[in-house]
Amino acid sequence: MSADASPARRSGRLRALRRPRGFVWWLSPAGGVLLVAPATIALAWATSDERYREAWRSPKALTDSGAVHLLAGVLVFAIGALWPVAAASRPPVAGRWPYLDGRRHGLLARAELPLFAMTMFGYVCLFLAGLSRGASPLLIVQVLLGSADANVAKSQFAPIAGVTTFTQFGVGYVVVAALLLAAGGASRGLRLRLGALLLCAALRAFGLSERLALLELTIPLLVVAATVTWARRGAWARAAVALLPALLLPTLVVLFAVSERLRSWQFYGARGGSPFSTFVLDRLSGYYVTAYNNGELLVEHAGFPGRLPYDNLGWLWAAPGAEQADLYTRLTGENAGTNTFTVLRQYGNIEFNNPGGFGTVYLDFGRWGGLAYLLLCGTVLGLAFVAFVRGRLAGLLLYPILAIGVFELPRYVYWSAGRATPALAACVLLVLLFRQGRRRAVPVPSRSVAA
């Protein structure tokens, strides 16, 4: 830099160096859904009926037109998610992502401990519930060592509605903790608390066969960590982040294999058949393939006159009071959850009970209404992603949670499910508190008094 360069030019160059270049493609809603959905749809469509019956004990219901509808849904969602990203300009801000100033950092620091306390309250209640049902304090460890049945442990540690739901605040907690770690200066206590929560989720995932409990925490952490690396490191680090899905896939398969060995393999392995490696690959692909197939079955058989959207308003029907009053059945005269179970048991395989995110959208809103809904969802997530990359508090808090639903969309609609509500509600509350505090901080101009 020349000695006669003006301070403005030096400041402008510094800002340009500090801005993140672009964004991580597979963390965007369009990139995420295109990474997972088209390949798995092609697999579901290309698999023969004979293979469906042999591997997953379910007849094939997915037709050529059904596969086209699925791909149309993916395309519409991606288009909705792309236009906010394409229209966004690069933010002219200095500093390091996530751009937490003093007020934002202070708010997250104050919220971190209460969120952790609420989450651990849920886990303590879950543990006490298991003990009250006769479970041994070491039962989960015995499951991990292969000396106890995972299904027995899962039944004894079954959730208590409205109480163990507090564990879902952990999803919001990991977002807050990850942002504080990304901003720097996080305390050792925060790291210990985050590690303790991840340990509880891992025990729940592998000991109680609830893989989603761990997945809900690791995806938001990955979203924040990958974005930090992309924004602050050099070209080699950005290239590694861009190619990270290729490295994560084998890790996913290994972790899935470990969980299935503790879960289903104890039953199927004792009866002979295919080797464990084949069993794992069939099982993993089956969760996606049968989800698309189940979605087609539900569209064909689960509708009824006067049906209201069910899966995509799951947060409403599972809300306190609405669930106890069985509000959906009172309004429609039918229990949509029971209908889904009946259809899958009669036409498919209830063991593979993922309803399929695209299928339930079409069931709730019809084909054309479903496409409009997917376009709207894509747009909302695209706007949230832009806010996340720009360091706006609402995007920073909400998008890592919504990103879970992007990767889970082939299996079911996560962001409208009741289990996502506590974390989303907590993050929305933090955003409202921040905006309220900002309004109070704005000075009111004083009126001059005429002499």
CSV table of C-alpha atoms in Angstrom, one decimal:
chain,number,residue,atom,x,y,z
A,1,MET,CA,0.0,0.0,0.0
A,2,SER,CA,1.4,3.4,-1.0
A,3,ALA,CA,2.2,5.9,1.7
A,4,ASP,CA,0.0,8.5,0.1
A,5,ALA,CA,-3.1,6.3,0.1
A,6,SER,CA,-6.0,8.1,1.8
A,7,PRO,CA,-7.6,6.7,5.0
A,8,ALA,CA,-10.8,6.2,3.2
A,9,ARG,CA,-9.1,4.1,0.5
A,10,ARG,CA,-7.3,2.0,3.2
A,11,SER,CA,-10.6,1.6,5.1
A,12,GLY,CA,-12.4,0.5,1.9
A,13,ARG,CA,-9.7,-2.1,1.1
A,14,LEU,CA,-9.8,-3.4,4.7
A,15,ARG,CA,-13.6,-3.8,4.5
A,16,ALA,CA,-13.3,-5.7,1.2
A,17,LEU,CA,-10.7,-8.0,2.8
A,18,ARG,CA,-12.9,-8.7,5.8
A,19,ARG,CA,-16.1,-9.4,3.9
A,20,PRO,CA,-16.9,-13.0,3.2
A,21,ARG,CA,-16.7,-13.9,-0.4
A,22,GLY,CA,-20.0,-15.4,-1.6
A,23,PHE,CA,-21.5,-18.1,0.6
A,24,VAL,CA,-21.3,-21.9,1.2
A,25,TRP,CA,-23.4,-23.3,-1.6
A,26,TRP,CA,-24.7,-26.4,0.1
A,27,LEU,CA,-25.7,-24.4,3.2
A,28,SER,CA,-28.1,-22.3,1.2
A,29,PRO,CA,-31.7,-23.7,1.1
A,30,ALA,CA,-31.5,-24.2,-2.7
A,31,GLY,CA,-28.1,-25.9,-2.5
A,32,GLY,CA,-29.1,-28.1,0.4
A,33,VAL,CA,-32.3,-29.5,-1.2
A,34,LEU,CA,-30.6,-30.0,-4.5
A,35,LEU,CA,-27.8,-31.9,-2.8
A,36,VAL,CA,-30.1,-34.4,-1.2
A,37,ALA,CA,-33.5,-34.6,-3.0
A,38,PRO,CA,-32.8,-35.2,-6.8
A,39,ALA,CA,-30.5,-38.2,-6.2
A,40,THR,CA,-32.8,-39.9,-3.7
A,41,ILE,CA,-35.8,-39.3,-5.9
A,42,ALA,CA,-34.0,-40.9,-8.8
A,43,LEU,CA,-33.1,-43.8,-6.6
A,44,ALA,CA,-36.7,-44.2,-5.5
A,45,TRP,CA,-38.0,-44.0,-9.1
A,46,ALA,CA,-35.4,-46.4,-10.6
A,47,THR,CA,-35.9,-49.1,-7.9
A,48,SER,CA,-38.1,-51.9,-9.0
A,49,ASP,CA,-41.2,-53.1,-7.2
A,50,GLU,CA,-39.5,-56.4,-6.6
A,51,ARG,CA,-36.6,-54.6,-4.8
A,52,TYR,CA,-39.1,-52.6,-2.8
A,53,ARG,CA,-40.7,-55.8,-1.5
A,54,GLU,CA,-37.4,-57.5,-0.9
A,55,ALA,CA,-35.5,-54.7,0.9
A,56,TRP,CA,-38.3,-52.8,2.6
A,57,ARG,CA,-41.3,-55.2,2.5
A,58,SER,CA,-43.4,-52.6,0.8
A,59,PRO,CA,-44.9,-52.5,-2.7
A,60,LYS,CA,-43.8,-49.7,-4.9
A,61,ALA,CA,-46.4,-47.0,-5.3
A,62,LEU,CA,-44.2,-44.2,-6.8
A,63,THR,CA,-45.1,-43.9,-10.5
A,64,ASP,CA,-43.5,-41.9,-13.3
A,65,SER,CA,-45.9,-39.0,-12.8
A,66,GLY,CA,-45.3,-39.1,-9.0
A,67,ALA,CA,-41.6,-38.8,-9.5
A,68,VAL,CA,-42.2,-35.8,-11.9
A,69,HIS,CA,-44.3,-34.2,-9.2
A,70,LEU,CA,-41.6,-34.7,-6.6
A,71,LEU,CA,-38.9,-33.1,-8.9
A,72,ALA,CA,-41.3,-30.2,-9.7
A,73,GLY,CA,-41.6,-29.6,-6.0
A,74,VAL,CA,-37.8,-29.6,-5.6
A,75,LEU,CA,-37.4,-27.2,-8.5
A,76,VAL,CA,-40.1,-24.8,-7.3
A,77,PHE,CA,-38.6,-24.8,-3.8
A,78,ALA,CA,-35.1,-24.1,-5.2
A,79,ILE,CA,-36.4,-21.3,-7.4
A,80,GLY,CA,-38.1,-19.7,-4.4
A,81,ALA,CA,-34.9,-20.0,-2.4
A,82,LEU,CA,-32.6,-18.6,-5.1
A,83,TRP,CA,-34.2,-15.3,-5.9
A,84,PRO,CA,-33.5,-13.6,-2.5
A,85,VAL,CA,-29.9,-14.8,-2.7
A,86,ALA,CA,-29.5,-13.5,-6.3
A,87,ALA,CA,-31.1,-10.2,-5.5
A,88,ALA,CA,-29.1,-9.5,-2.4
A,89,SER,CA,-26.1,-7.2,-2.6
A,90,ARG,CA,-22.9,-7.7,-0.6
A,91,PRO,CA,-23.2,-6.0,2.8
A,92,PRO,CA,-20.9,-3.0,3.1
A,93,VAL,CA,-19.9,-3.9,6.7
A,94,ALA,CA,-16.6,-4.2,8.4
A,95,GLY,CA,-15.6,-6.7,11.0
A,96,ARG,CA,-15.8,-10.5,11.1
A,97,TRP,CA,-18.8,-12.6,10.6
A,98,PRO,CA,-21.2,-13.0,12.5
A,99,TYR,CA,-20.8,-9.3,13.1
A,100,LEU,CA,-22.0,-9.4,16.7
A,101,ASP,CA,-21.8,-5.9,18.2
A,102,GLY,CA,-21.9,-5.3,22.0
A,103,ARG,CA,-25.7,-5.4,22.3
A,104,ARG,CA,-26.2,-8.5,20.2
A,105,HIS,CA,-23.3,-10.3,22.0
A,106,GLY,CA,-24.7,-9.2,25.4
A,107,LEU,CA,-28.2,-10.5,24.6
A,108,LEU,CA,-26.9,-13.9,23.5
A,109,ALA,CA,-24.6,-14.2,26.5
A,110,ARG,CA,-27.5,-13.5,28.8
A,111,ALA,CA,-29.7,-16.0,27.0
A,112,GLU,CA,-27.2,-18.8,26.9
A,113,LEU,CA,-27.4,-20.0,30.5
A,114,PRO,CA,-31.3,-20.0,30.8
A,115,LEU,CA,-31.6,-21.9,27.5
A,116,PHE,CA,-29.1,-24.5,28.9
A,117,ALA,CA,-31.0,-24.8,32.2
A,118,MET,CA,-34.3,-25.3,30.4
A,119,THR,CA,-32.8,-28.0,28.2
A,120,MET,CA,-31.2,-29.9,31.0
A,121,PHE,CA,-34.4,-29.7,33.0
A,122,GLY,CA,-36.0,-31.7,30.2
A,123,TYR,CA,-33.2,-34.2,30.2
A,124,VAL,CA,-33.4,-34.6,34.0
A,125,CYS,CA,-37.2,-35.2,33.7
A,126,LEU,CA,-36.6,-37.7,31.0
A,127,PHE,CA,-34.1,-39.6,33.2
A,128,LEU,CA,-36.4,-39.5,36.2
A,129,ALA,CA,-39.3,-40.8,34.1
A,130,GLY,CA,-37.2,-43.8,33.1
A,131,LEU,CA,-36.3,-44.5,36.7
A,132,SER,CA,-40.0,-44.3,37.7
A,133,ARG,CA,-40.8,-46.9,35.0
A,134,GLY,CA,-38.2,-49.4,36.4
A,135,ALA,CA,-35.2,-48.5,34.2
A,136,SER,CA,-31.8,-49.0,35.7
A,137,PRO,CA,-29.6,-45.9,35.9
A,138,LEU,CA,-27.0,-47.7,33.8
A,139,LEU,CA,-29.5,-49.1,31.2
A,140,ILE,CA,-28.4,-46.8,28.4
A,141,VAL,CA,-24.7,-47.8,29.0
A,142,GLN,CA,-25.8,-51.4,28.8
A,143,VAL,CA,-27.5,-50.7,25.5
A,144,LEU,CA,-24.3,-49.2,24.2
A,145,LEU,CA,-22.4,-52.2,25.3
A,146,GLY,CA,-24.9,-54.5,23.6
A,147,SER,CA,-26.1,-56.2,26.8
A,148,ALA,CA,-29.6,-54.6,26.8
A,149,ASP,CA,-32.3,-54.2,24.3
A,150,ALA,CA,-32.6,-50.7,22.8
A,151,ASN,CA,-36.3,-51.0,22.3
A,152,VAL,CA,-36.8,-51.7,26.0
A,153,ALA,CA,-34.8,-48.7,26.9
A,154,LYS,CA,-36.7,-46.5,24.5
A,155,SER,CA,-40.1,-47.5,25.9
A,156,GLN,CA,-38.9,-47.0,29.5
A,157,PHE,CA,-37.5,-43.5,28.7
A,158,ALA,CA,-40.5,-42.5,26.6
A,159,PRO,CA,-41.1,-38.8,26.5
A,160,ILE,CA,-43.6,-37.0,28.7
A,161,ALA,CA,-45.6,-34.5,26.7
A,162,GLY,CA,-45.0,-30.9,27.8
A,163,VAL,CA,-42.2,-31.8,30.2
A,164,THR,CA,-39.4,-33.6,28.2
A,165,THR,CA,-40.3,-31.2,25.4
A,166,PHE,CA,-37.9,-28.9,27.3
A,167,THR,CA,-35.1,-30.9,25.7
A,168,GLN,CA,-36.0,-29.2,22.4
A,169,PHE,CA,-34.7,-25.9,23.7
A,170,GLY,CA,-31.3,-27.5,23.2
A,171,VAL,CA,-31.6,-26.8,19.5
A,172,GLY,CA,-31.8,-23.1,20.2
A,173,TYR,CA,-29.1,-23.3,22.8
A,174,VAL,CA,-26.5,-24.8,20.3
A,175,VAL,CA,-27.3,-21.9,17.9
A,176,VAL,CA,-26.6,-19.3,20.6
A,177,ALA,CA,-23.5,-21.1,21.9
A,178,ALA,CA,-22.1,-21.6,18.3
A,179,LEU,CA,-22.6,-17.8,17.6
A,180,LEU,CA,-20.9,-16.9,20.8
A,181,LEU,CA,-18.0,-19.2,20.0
A,182,ALA,CA,-17.8,-17.8,16.5
A,183,ALA,CA,-17.7,-14.2,17.9
A,184,GLY,CA,-14.7,-15.2,20.1
A,185,GLY,CA,-14.2,-14.7,23.8
A,186,ALA,CA,-16.5,-17.5,24.9
A,187,SER,CA,-16.0,-18.8,28.4
A,188,ARG,CA,-14.7,-22.2,29.4
A,189,GLY,CA,-18.0,-22.8,31.1
A,190,LEU,CA,-19.9,-22.4,27.8
A,191,ARG,CA,-17.7,-25.0,26.1
A,192,LEU,CA,-18.3,-27.4,29.0
A,193,ARG,CA,-22.1,-26.9,28.9
A,194,LEU,CA,-22.1,-27.4,25.1
A,195,GLY,CA,-20.1,-30.6,25.5
A,196,ALA,CA,-22.5,-31.8,28.2
A,197,LEU,CA,-25.5,-31.2,26.0
A,198,LEU,CA,-23.9,-33.0,23.0
A,199,LEU,CA,-23.1,-35.9,25.3
A,200,CYS,CA,-26.7,-36.2,26.5
A,201,ALA,CA,-27.9,-36.0,22.9
A,202,ALA,CA,-25.5,-38.7,21.8
A,203,LEU,CA,-26.6,-41.0,24.6
A,204,ARG,CA,-30.2,-40.4,23.6
A,205,ALA,CA,-29.4,-41.0,19.9
A,206,PHE,CA,-27.4,-44.3,20.3
A,207,GLY,CA,-28.9,-45.5,23.6
A,208,LEU,CA,-32.6,-44.7,22.9
A,209,SER,CA,-32.6,-44.9,19.1
A,210,GLU,CA,-33.4,-41.2,18.7
A,211,ARG,CA,-30.9,-40.2,16.0
A,212,LEU,CA,-32.8,-37.0,15.3
A,213,ALA,CA,-32.0,-35.7,18.8
A,214,LEU,CA,-28.3,-35.6,17.9
A,215,LEU,CA,-28.9,-34.5,14.3
A,216,GLU,CA,-30.9,-31.5,15.5
A,217,LEU,CA,-27.8,-30.2,17.3
A,218,THR,CA,-25.0,-31.1,14.9
A,219,ILE,CA,-26.6,-29.4,11.8
A,220,PRO,CA,-26.9,-25.9,13.4
A,221,LEU,CA,-23.3,-26.3,14.7
A,222,LEU,CA,-22.1,-27.3,11.2
A,223,VAL,CA,-24.0,-24.4,9.6
A,224,VAL,CA,-22.2,-21.9,11.9
A,225,ALA,CA,-18.8,-23.5,11.8
A,226,ALA,CA,-18.7,-23.9,8.0
A,227,THR,CA,-19.8,-20.3,7.5
A,228,VAL,CA,-17.1,-19.0,10.0
A,229,THR,CA,-14.5,-21.0,8.1
A,230,TRP,CA,-15.6,-19.7,4.8
A,231,ALA,CA,-15.8,-16.1,5.9
A,232,ARG,CA,-12.4,-15.9,7.7
A,233,ARG,CA,-10.0,-18.4,6.0
A,234,GLY,CA,-8.2,-18.5,2.8
A,235,ALA,CA,-8.9,-20.2,-0.6
A,236,TRP,CA,-7.9,-23.7,0.5
A,237,ALA,CA,-10.2,-23.6,3.5
A,238,ARG,CA,-13.1,-22.4,1.4
A,239,ALA,CA,-12.4,-25.2,-1.1
A,240,ALA,CA,-12.5,-27.7,1.7
A,241,VAL,CA,-15.8,-26.3,3.0
A,242,ALA,CA,-17.3,-26.4,-0.5
A,243,LEU,CA,-16.4,-30.1,-0.8
A,244,LEU,CA,-17.3,-31.0,2.8
A,245,PRO,CA,-20.5,-33.0,1.8
A,246,ALA,CA,-18.3,-35.5,0.1
A,247,LEU,CA,-16.4,-36.0,3.4
A,248,LEU,CA,-19.5,-36.0,5.6
A,249,LEU,CA,-21.3,-38.7,3.7
A,250,PRO,CA,-18.9,-41.5,4.8
A,251,THR,CA,-19.2,-40.2,8.4
A,252,LEU,CA,-22.9,-40.3,8.2
A,253,VAL,CA,-22.9,-43.9,7.0
A,254,VAL,CA,-20.5,-44.9,9.8
A,255,LEU,CA,-22.6,-43.2,12.5
A,256,PHE,CA,-25.8,-44.7,11.0
A,257,ALA,CA,-24.2,-48.2,11.0
A,258,VAL,CA,-23.2,-47.8,14.7
A,259,SER,CA,-26.8,-46.8,15.7
A,260,GLU,CA,-28.4,-49.6,13.6
A,261,ARG,CA,-26.1,-52.2,15.1
A,262,LEU,CA,-27.5,-51.2,18.5
A,263,ARG,CA,-31.0,-50.9,17.2
A,264,SER,CA,-32.3,-53.1,14.4
A,265,TRP,CA,-29.4,-55.4,13.7
A,266,GLN,CA,-29.9,-57.3,17.0
A,267,PHE,CA,-33.3,-58.5,15.5
A,268,TYR,CA,-32.4,-59.0,11.9
A,269,GLY,CA,-28.8,-60.2,12.4
A,270,ALA,CA,-30.1,-63.1,14.6
A,271,ARG,CA,-32.3,-64.2,11.7
A,272,GLY,CA,-29.5,-64.4,9.1
A,273,GLY,CA,-29.9,-62.9,5.7
A,274,SER,CA,-27.7,-60.2,4.1
A,275,PRO,CA,-24.4,-59.2,5.7
A,276,PHE,CA,-24.2,-56.1,8.0
A,277,SER,CA,-22.8,-53.8,5.3
A,278,THR,CA,-25.6,-54.6,2.9
A,279,PHE,CA,-28.2,-54.2,5.7
A,280,VAL,CA,-26.9,-50.8,6.6
A,281,LEU,CA,-26.9,-49.4,3.0
A,282,ASP,CA,-30.4,-50.9,2.4
A,283,ARG,CA,-31.6,-49.4,5.7
A,284,LEU,CA,-30.1,-45.9,5.1
A,285,SER,CA,-31.4,-45.7,1.5
A,286,GLY,CA,-34.7,-47.1,2.7
A,287,TYR,CA,-35.4,-44.1,4.9
A,288,TYR,CA,-35.4,-41.9,1.8
A,289,VAL,CA,-36.8,-44.2,-0.8
A,290,THR,CA,-39.8,-45.3,1.4
A,291,ALA,CA,-40.5,-41.7,2.4
A,292,TYR,CA,-41.2,-40.8,-1.2
A,293,ASN,CA,-43.2,-44.0,-1.6
A,294,ASN,CA,-45.2,-43.3,1.6
A,295,GLY,CA,-45.9,-39.8,0.4
A,296,GLU,CA,-47.5,-41.2,-2.8
A,297,LEU,CA,-49.5,-43.7,-0.7
A,298,LEU,CA,-50.8,-40.9,1.6
A,299,VAL,CA,-51.8,-38.7,-1.4
A,300,GLU,CA,-53.8,-41.7,-2.8
A,301,HIS,CA,-55.4,-43.0,0.4
A,302,ALA,CA,-55.2,-40.6,3.3
A,303,GLY,CA,-57.4,-37.8,2.1
A,304,PHE,CA,-61.0,-37.3,3.3
A,305,PRO,CA,-63.7,-34.6,2.7
A,306,GLY,CA,-63.1,-31.5,4.8
A,307,ARG,CA,-59.5,-32.3,5.5
A,308,LEU,CA,-57.4,-29.5,6.9
A,309,PRO,CA,-53.6,-29.2,6.6
A,310,TYR,CA,-52.1,-31.5,9.2
A,311,ASP,CA,-48.4,-32.2,8.8
A,312,ASN,CA,-47.6,-28.6,7.7
A,313,LEU,CA,-49.5,-27.1,10.7
A,314,GLY,CA,-48.1,-29.7,13.1
A,315,TRP,CA,-47.0,-26.9,15.5
A,316,LEU,CA,-50.6,-25.8,15.8
A,317,TRP,CA,-52.2,-29.2,16.5
A,318,ALA,CA,-49.5,-30.1,18.9
A,319,ALA,CA,-49.7,-26.8,20.9
A,320,PRO,CA,-50.6,-27.0,24.6
A,321,GLY,CA,-54.3,-27.1,24.9
A,322,ALA,CA,-55.0,-27.9,21.2
A,323,GLU,CA,-53.4,-31.4,21.6
A,324,GLN,CA,-55.2,-32.2,24.8
A,325,ALA,CA,-58.5,-31.1,23.3
A,326,ASP,CA,-57.8,-33.1,20.2
A,327,LEU,CA,-58.7,-29.9,18.2
A,328,TYR,CA,-58.0,-31.4,14.8
A,329,THR,CA,-60.4,-34.2,15.2
A,330,ARG,CA,-63.0,-31.9,16.6
A,331,LEU,CA,-62.8,-29.6,13.6
A,332,THR,CA,-62.6,-32.3,10.9
A,333,GLY,CA,-64.2,-35.4,12.4
A,334,GLU,CA,-61.1,-37.4,11.5
A,335,ASN,CA,-57.8,-38.2,13.2
A,336,ALA,CA,-55.2,-37.5,10.5
A,337,GLY,CA,-52.4,-39.1,12.5
A,338,THR,CA,-54.3,-42.3,12.9
A,339,ASN,CA,-55.2,-42.2,9.2
A,340,THR,CA,-51.6,-41.9,8.3
A,341,PHE,CA,-50.7,-44.9,10.5
A,342,THR,CA,-53.5,-47.0,9.0
A,343,VAL,CA,-52.5,-46.2,5.4
A,344,LEU,CA,-48.9,-47.1,6.0
A,345,ARG,CA,-49.8,-50.3,7.9
A,346,GLN,CA,-52.2,-51.4,5.2
A,347,TYR,CA,-50.4,-50.4,2.0
A,348,GLY,CA,-46.7,-50.0,3.1
A,349,ASN,CA,-44.4,-51.0,6.0
A,350,ILE,CA,-45.1,-49.2,9.3
A,351,GLU,CA,-41.4,-49.8,10.3
A,352,PHE,CA,-40.4,-47.2,7.6
A,353,ASN,CA,-43.0,-44.6,8.5
A,354,ASN,CA,-41.4,-41.3,7.2
A,355,PRO,CA,-44.3,-39.6,5.5
A,356,GLY,CA,-42.2,-37.8,2.9
A,357,GLY,CA,-42.0,-34.0,3.0
A,358,PHE,CA,-43.2,-33.4,-0.5
A,359,GLY,CA,-45.9,-36.0,-0.3
A,360,THR,CA,-47.4,-34.4,2.9
A,361,VAL,CA,-47.3,-31.0,1.2
A,362,TYR,CA,-49.3,-32.3,-1.7
A,363,LEU,CA,-51.7,-34.1,0.7
A,364,ASP,CA,-52.3,-31.0,2.7
A,365,PHE,CA,-52.6,-28.5,-0.1
A,366,GLY,CA,-53.2,-30.4,-3.4
A,367,ARG,CA,-50.8,-30.5,-6.3
A,368,TRP,CA,-51.0,-26.9,-7.3
A,369,GLY,CA,-51.4,-25.6,-3.8
A,370,GLY,CA,-48.5,-27.7,-2.7
A,371,LEU,CA,-46.3,-26.1,-5.4
A,372,ALA,CA,-47.3,-22.7,-4.2
A,373,TYR,CA,-46.6,-23.6,-0.6
A,374,LEU,CA,-43.1,-24.9,-1.6
A,375,LEU,CA,-42.4,-21.7,-3.5
A,376,LEU,CA,-43.4,-19.7,-0.4
A,377,CYS,CA,-41.3,-21.9,1.9
A,378,GLY,CA,-38.3,-21.6,-0.4
A,379,THR,CA,-38.7,-17.8,-0.5
A,380,VAL,CA,-38.9,-17.5,3.3
A,381,LEU,CA,-35.8,-19.7,3.8
A,382,GLY,CA,-33.9,-17.8,1.1
A,383,LEU,CA,-34.6,-14.5,2.9
A,384,ALA,CA,-33.6,-16.1,6.2
A,385,PHE,CA,-30.3,-17.4,4.6
A,386,VAL,CA,-29.5,-13.9,3.3
A,387,ALA,CA,-30.1,-12.4,6.7
A,388,PHE,CA,-27.9,-15.2,8.2
A,389,VAL,CA,-25.0,-14.4,5.8
A,390,ARG,CA,-25.3,-10.7,6.4
A,391,GLY,CA,-25.2,-11.1,10.2
A,392,ARG,CA,-28.7,-9.9,11.0
A,393,LEU,CA,-29.8,-11.3,14.4
A,394,ALA,CA,-33.0,-12.9,13.1
A,395,GLY,CA,-31.2,-14.8,10.4
A,396,LEU,CA,-28.3,-15.8,12.7
A,397,LEU,CA,-30.7,-17.3,15.2
A,398,LEU,CA,-33.4,-18.8,12.9
A,399,TYR,CA,-31.6,-20.0,9.8
A,400,PRO,CA,-29.5,-22.7,11.5
A,401,ILE,CA,-32.7,-24.2,12.8
A,402,LEU,CA,-34.6,-23.9,9.5
A,403,ALA,CA,-31.6,-25.6,7.8
A,404,ILE,CA,-32.4,-28.8,9.6
A,405,GLY,CA,-35.6,-28.9,7.6
A,406,VAL,CA,-33.8,-28.3,4.3
A,407,PHE,CA,-31.9,-31.5,4.7
A,408,GLU,CA,-34.8,-33.4,6.2
A,409,LEU,CA,-37.4,-32.3,3.6
A,410,PRO,CA,-37.2,-35.6,1.6
A,411,ARG,CA,-38.3,-37.4,4.8
A,412,TYR,CA,-40.7,-34.9,6.4
A,413,VAL,CA,-41.4,-31.2,7.0
A,414,TYR,CA,-39.3,-30.4,10.1
A,415,TRP,CA,-39.9,-26.7,10.6
A,416,SER,CA,-43.7,-27.1,11.0
A,417,ALA,CA,-43.3,-30.1,13.4
A,418,GLY,CA,-44.1,-29.6,17.1
A,419,ARG,CA,-40.5,-30.6,18.1
A,420,ALA,CA,-39.1,-27.5,16.2
A,421,THR,CA,-41.5,-25.1,18.0
A,422,PRO,CA,-39.6,-24.6,21.3
A,423,ALA,CA,-36.3,-23.6,19.7
A,424,LEU,CA,-37.9,-21.4,17.1
A,425,ALA,CA,-40.1,-19.7,19.7
A,426,ALA,CA,-37.1,-19.0,21.9
A,427,CYS,CA,-35.1,-17.5,19.1
A,428,VAL,CA,-38.1,-15.3,17.9
A,429,LEU,CA,-38.4,-14.1,21.5
A,430,LEU,CA,-34.7,-13.1,21.6
A,431,VAL,CA,-35.2,-11.2,18.3
A,432,LEU,CA,-38.2,-9.3,19.7
A,433,LEU,CA,-36.3,-8.5,22.9
A,434,PHE,CA,-33.4,-7.1,20.9
A,435,ARG,CA,-35.7,-4.9,18.8
A,436,GLN,CA,-37.6,-3.7,21.8
A,437,GLY,CA,-34.3,-2.8,23.5
A,438,ARG,CA,-33.1,-1.0,20.4
A,439,ARG,CA,-36.2,1.1,20.2
A,440,ARG,CA,-35.7,2.1,23.9
A,441,ALA,CA,-32.1,3.0,23.1
A,442,VAL,CA,-33.1,5.5,20.4
A,443,PRO,CA,-33.0,9.0,21.8
A,444,VAL,CA,-36.1,11.1,21.4
A,445,PRO,CA,-35.3,14.5,20.0
A,446,SER,CA,-36.1,17.3,22.4
A,447,ARG,CA,-38.3,20.2,21.3
A,448,SER,CA,-36.9,23.7,21.4
A,449,VAL,CA,-38.9,26.3,23.4
A,450,ALA,CA,-39.4,29.6,21.7
A,451,ALA,CA,-38.0,32.5,23.5
